[in-house]
Amino acid sequence: MKLKTLWNKFIVETVGPYSTGLQLEKKFGLESAAVLNHIYKNKPTGENALGVWLDKKFVTNAIWDAIRRRKANIADALNETLHVFFDKRAYSTVKICDLACGYSNYLVENLKHYNNDRLEIEFIDKDIKSQYELREPLRAFKNVKTSFRRSDITNDRTYDFVGAPDIMILSGYFDTICKDEVQIEYILRQVYNSLNPEGYFIFTTQNTDYNIKTVDELFEDYSNKKVQKEEKDIDKIRNMAEIAGFQILSEKIDSENRYCVYVATKA
């Protein structure tokens, strides 16, 4: 094991408890909503100067930069599609459905610009914790009609909507959670059949996976080309979306070529 790797492990084990980000990682896990929200904020904090120093190294990691850019690209895509509907419909409601929503920070932040009664949002996730994590921040937006449904997006009943959604979002699911092509095809077909004929589907894919297994690996130099990474065939998912009947209108990608955000409509 390299000396630098051993040093990173030592720092994480000794100083880690003073870093807010590493405290959250130990308590909830690296891919938890709590850690993701801390990364989104991008404001290092800790119990003392050492903790803040390590937390800065944690939250400013290049890997998280790509995740923050993905969030910004989703927000941009959502703003663009919302404006289309608001221009078309002067007084009617726009319905949004966030599938496998997790902690939908991008949606909550966008509501700051659209806190009115013309928005109706349904959050769907199989994990009940997502609903509890979202309830508190959503209280600030009393004019927006929100609802939660506990359901797995691989279940037919998930797509029983009262009124077709105008915008459907699926972020992070094709990136890391679902690798089964049969399931991906199923979800794409269900979204296509559920969506308003003039609606938009916003989804993400992951181009590169750095195969992070332990938190100390985050402190490696990822600008080094020797670092283990896996290049993914994202065109396959795009092609599957087109076969399902979607037309890709736009794609946004971060400078590191890690995550792509697509906006699609029915062809």
Coordinates of C-alpha atoms in Angstrom, one line a residue:
M1 CA 0.0 0.0 0.0
K2 CA 1.4 3.4 -1.0
L3 CA 2.6 5.8 1.8
K4 CA 0.1 8.5 0.7
T5 CA -2.8 6.0 0.9
L6 CA -1.8 5.1 4.4
W7 CA -1.5 8.7 5.3
N8 CA -5.0 9.4 4.0
K9 CA -6.4 6.5 6.1
F10 CA -4.6 7.8 9.2
I11 CA -6.0 11.4 8.7
V12 CA -9.6 10.1 8.2
E13 CA -9.4 7.9 11.3
T14 CA -7.8 10.6 13.5
V15 CA -9.2 13.9 12.3
G16 CA -12.3 12.6 10.6
P17 CA -14.6 12.8 13.6
Y18 CA -14.1 16.6 13.7
S19 CA -15.3 17.0 10.1
T20 CA -19.0 17.5 9.5
G21 CA -19.0 15.6 6.2
L22 CA -17.1 12.6 7.6
Q23 CA -19.3 12.6 10.7
L24 CA -22.3 12.4 8.3
E25 CA -20.6 9.7 6.2
K26 CA -19.9 7.5 9.3
K27 CA -23.5 7.9 10.6
F28 CA -25.5 7.7 7.4
G29 CA -23.2 6.3 4.6
L30 CA -21.3 7.9 1.7
E31 CA -24.3 7.9 -0.6
S32 CA -26.9 9.1 1.9
A33 CA -29.1 12.1 1.5
A34 CA -27.4 13.8 4.5
V35 CA -24.0 13.6 2.9
L36 CA -25.3 14.6 -0.5
N37 CA -27.0 17.7 1.0
H38 CA -23.7 18.6 2.7
I39 CA -21.9 18.2 -0.6
Y40 CA -24.5 20.4 -2.4
K41 CA -24.0 23.2 0.2
N42 CA -20.2 23.2 -0.5
K43 CA -19.5 25.0 2.8
P44 CA -16.9 23.2 4.9
T45 CA -17.7 23.0 8.6
G46 CA -16.3 21.1 11.6
E47 CA -15.9 21.0 15.4
N48 CA -12.5 22.8 15.2
A49 CA -9.9 24.2 12.8
L50 CA -8.6 20.7 11.9
G51 CA -12.2 19.5 11.3
V52 CA -12.9 22.5 9.0
W53 CA -9.6 21.9 7.1
L54 CA -10.4 18.2 6.5
D55 CA -14.0 19.0 5.6
K56 CA -12.8 21.5 3.0
K57 CA -10.7 18.7 1.4
F58 CA -13.8 16.5 1.6
V59 CA -16.4 18.8 0.0
T60 CA -14.2 20.4 -2.6
N61 CA -13.1 17.0 -4.1
A62 CA -13.3 17.0 -7.9
I63 CA -15.7 14.0 -7.8
W64 CA -18.2 16.1 -5.9
D65 CA -17.7 19.0 -8.3
A66 CA -19.3 16.8 -11.0
I67 CA -22.2 16.0 -8.8
R68 CA -22.8 19.6 -8.0
R69 CA -22.7 20.4 -11.8
R70 CA -25.2 17.6 -12.4
K71 CA -27.6 19.2 -9.9
A72 CA -27.1 22.6 -11.6
N73 CA -27.8 21.1 -15.0
I74 CA -31.0 19.4 -13.7
A75 CA -32.1 22.7 -12.3
D76 CA -31.4 24.4 -15.6
A77 CA -33.3 21.7 -17.5
L78 CA -36.3 22.0 -15.1
N79 CA -36.4 25.8 -15.4
E80 CA -36.4 25.6 -19.2
T81 CA -39.2 23.1 -19.3
L82 CA -41.3 24.9 -16.7
H83 CA -41.0 28.1 -18.6
V84 CA -42.4 26.4 -21.7
F85 CA -45.5 25.2 -19.8
F86 CA -46.0 28.5 -18.0
D87 CA -45.9 30.3 -21.4
K88 CA -48.4 27.8 -22.9
R89 CA -50.7 27.8 -19.9
A90 CA -51.4 31.1 -18.4
Y91 CA -53.6 29.8 -15.5
S92 CA -53.5 26.0 -15.4
T93 CA -51.4 23.8 -13.1
V94 CA -48.1 22.2 -14.2
K95 CA -47.7 18.7 -12.8
I96 CA -44.2 17.4 -12.0
C97 CA -43.4 13.8 -10.9
D98 CA -40.0 13.0 -9.4
L99 CA -39.4 9.3 -9.7
A100 CA -37.0 7.6 -7.1
C101 CA -36.8 11.1 -5.7
G102 CA -34.4 10.5 -2.8
Y103 CA -33.6 13.9 -1.4
S104 CA -34.7 16.1 -4.3
N105 CA -32.6 19.1 -3.4
Y106 CA -32.7 20.4 -6.9
L107 CA -36.5 20.6 -6.9
V108 CA -36.6 22.2 -3.4
E109 CA -34.2 24.9 -4.5
N110 CA -36.1 25.6 -7.7
L111 CA -39.3 26.2 -5.8
K112 CA -37.8 29.4 -4.5
H113 CA -38.5 30.8 -7.9
Y114 CA -41.9 29.1 -8.4
N115 CA -43.7 29.3 -5.0
N116 CA -47.2 29.5 -6.4
D117 CA -50.4 27.5 -6.8
R118 CA -49.6 26.7 -10.4
L119 CA -47.3 23.8 -9.4
E120 CA -48.2 20.3 -8.3
I121 CA -45.4 17.9 -7.5
E122 CA -45.6 14.2 -6.6
F123 CA -42.5 12.7 -5.0
I124 CA -42.2 8.9 -5.4
D125 CA -39.6 6.7 -3.7
K126 CA -39.6 3.2 -2.3
D127 CA -37.7 4.4 0.8
I128 CA -40.0 6.2 3.3
K129 CA -37.0 8.1 4.7
S130 CA -37.0 10.3 1.5
Q131 CA -40.4 11.5 2.4
Y132 CA -39.4 12.6 5.9
E133 CA -36.2 14.3 4.7
L134 CA -38.3 16.4 2.2
R135 CA -41.2 17.3 4.4
E136 CA -39.3 19.9 6.5
P137 CA -37.8 22.0 3.6
L138 CA -41.1 21.9 1.7
R139 CA -42.9 23.6 4.5
A140 CA -41.5 26.9 3.3
F141 CA -43.5 26.5 0.1
K142 CA -47.1 26.5 1.2
N143 CA -48.5 27.5 -2.1
V144 CA -47.2 24.5 -4.0
K145 CA -49.3 21.4 -3.8
T146 CA -47.0 18.4 -3.0
S147 CA -47.7 14.7 -2.3
F148 CA -45.6 11.7 -1.5
R149 CA -46.1 8.1 -2.6
R150 CA -44.1 5.1 -1.4
S151 CA -43.6 3.0 -4.4
D152 CA -40.9 1.2 -6.4
I153 CA -40.5 2.5 -10.0
T154 CA -40.2 -1.1 -11.2
N155 CA -43.8 -1.7 -10.1
D156 CA -46.7 -1.1 -12.5
R157 CA -48.8 0.6 -9.9
T158 CA -46.2 3.4 -9.6
Y159 CA -47.5 4.7 -13.0
D160 CA -51.1 4.9 -12.0
F161 CA -51.4 8.7 -12.1
V162 CA -54.5 10.9 -11.7
G163 CA -53.8 13.1 -14.7
A164 CA -50.7 12.7 -16.8
P165 CA -47.6 14.4 -15.5
D166 CA -46.2 17.3 -17.6
I167 CA -42.6 16.8 -16.4
M168 CA -41.1 13.6 -15.2
I169 CA -37.7 13.5 -13.6
L170 CA -35.4 10.5 -12.9
S171 CA -32.0 11.5 -11.5
G172 CA -29.3 9.2 -10.4
Y173 CA -31.2 6.0 -11.1
F174 CA -29.6 5.1 -14.4
D175 CA -26.2 6.4 -13.1
T176 CA -25.6 3.9 -10.3
I177 CA -28.8 2.1 -9.1
C178 CA -30.1 0.3 -12.1
K179 CA -27.8 -1.7 -14.3
D180 CA -30.4 -4.2 -15.7
E181 CA -31.2 -3.4 -19.3
V182 CA -34.6 -5.1 -19.1
Q183 CA -35.5 -2.9 -16.1
I184 CA -34.3 0.2 -17.9
E185 CA -36.4 -0.6 -21.0
Y186 CA -39.4 -1.2 -18.7
I187 CA -39.0 2.2 -16.9
L188 CA -38.5 4.1 -20.2
R189 CA -41.7 2.5 -21.6
Q190 CA -43.7 3.3 -18.5
V191 CA -42.5 6.9 -18.4
Y192 CA -43.3 7.3 -22.1
N193 CA -46.8 5.9 -21.6
S194 CA -47.5 8.0 -18.5
L195 CA -46.2 11.4 -19.7
N196 CA -48.4 14.1 -21.1
P197 CA -48.1 14.0 -25.0
E198 CA -46.5 17.4 -24.8
G199 CA -44.5 16.7 -21.7
Y200 CA -40.8 16.4 -20.9
F201 CA -38.7 13.7 -19.4
I202 CA -35.5 14.8 -17.6
F203 CA -33.1 12.0 -16.8
T204 CA -29.4 11.5 -16.0
T205 CA -26.6 9.0 -16.9
Q206 CA -23.1 8.5 -15.6
N207 CA -20.2 8.4 -18.0
T208 CA -17.4 7.6 -15.7
D209 CA -17.3 5.7 -12.3
Y210 CA -14.3 6.1 -10.1
N211 CA -15.3 3.0 -8.1
I212 CA -15.0 4.6 -4.7
K213 CA -15.3 1.9 -2.0
T214 CA -13.9 3.6 1.2
V215 CA -14.1 7.3 2.2
D216 CA -10.3 7.7 2.4
E217 CA -10.1 7.0 -1.3
L218 CA -11.8 10.4 -1.8
F219 CA -8.5 12.1 -0.9
E220 CA -6.6 10.5 -3.7
D221 CA -5.5 12.6 -6.7
Y222 CA -8.2 12.0 -9.3
S223 CA -6.4 14.1 -11.9
N224 CA -3.9 11.2 -12.1
K225 CA -4.8 9.1 -15.1
K226 CA -3.7 5.9 -13.3
V227 CA -6.5 6.1 -10.9
Q228 CA -8.9 3.2 -11.4
K229 CA -12.1 4.3 -13.3
E230 CA -14.7 2.7 -15.4
E231 CA -15.9 4.3 -18.7
K232 CA -19.6 3.6 -19.3
D233 CA -21.5 3.2 -22.6
I234 CA -24.1 6.0 -22.0
D235 CA -25.1 6.1 -25.6
K236 CA -26.8 2.7 -25.0
I237 CA -29.3 4.3 -22.6
R238 CA -29.8 7.2 -24.9
N239 CA -30.5 4.8 -27.7
M240 CA -32.9 2.8 -25.5
A241 CA -34.8 6.0 -24.7
E242 CA -35.1 6.8 -28.5
I243 CA -36.3 3.2 -29.1
A244 CA -39.0 3.7 -26.4
G245 CA -40.2 6.7 -28.5
F246 CA -38.4 9.6 -27.0
Q247 CA -36.7 12.4 -28.9
I248 CA -33.7 13.9 -27.1
L249 CA -34.0 17.7 -27.2
S250 CA -30.8 18.6 -25.2
E251 CA -28.0 17.2 -23.2
K252 CA -25.8 18.9 -20.6
I253 CA -22.6 17.5 -19.3
D254 CA -20.0 18.6 -16.7
S255 CA -16.4 19.5 -17.7
E256 CA -15.1 16.1 -16.3
N257 CA -17.4 14.2 -18.6
R258 CA -18.9 12.3 -15.7
Y259 CA -22.7 13.0 -15.7
C260 CA -25.1 13.8 -18.5
V261 CA -28.5 15.4 -18.1
Y262 CA -30.9 14.8 -20.9
V263 CA -34.2 16.5 -21.7
A264 CA -36.5 14.4 -23.9
T265 CA -40.0 14.6 -25.3
K266 CA -42.3 12.2 -27.1
A267 CA -41.3 11.9 -30.7

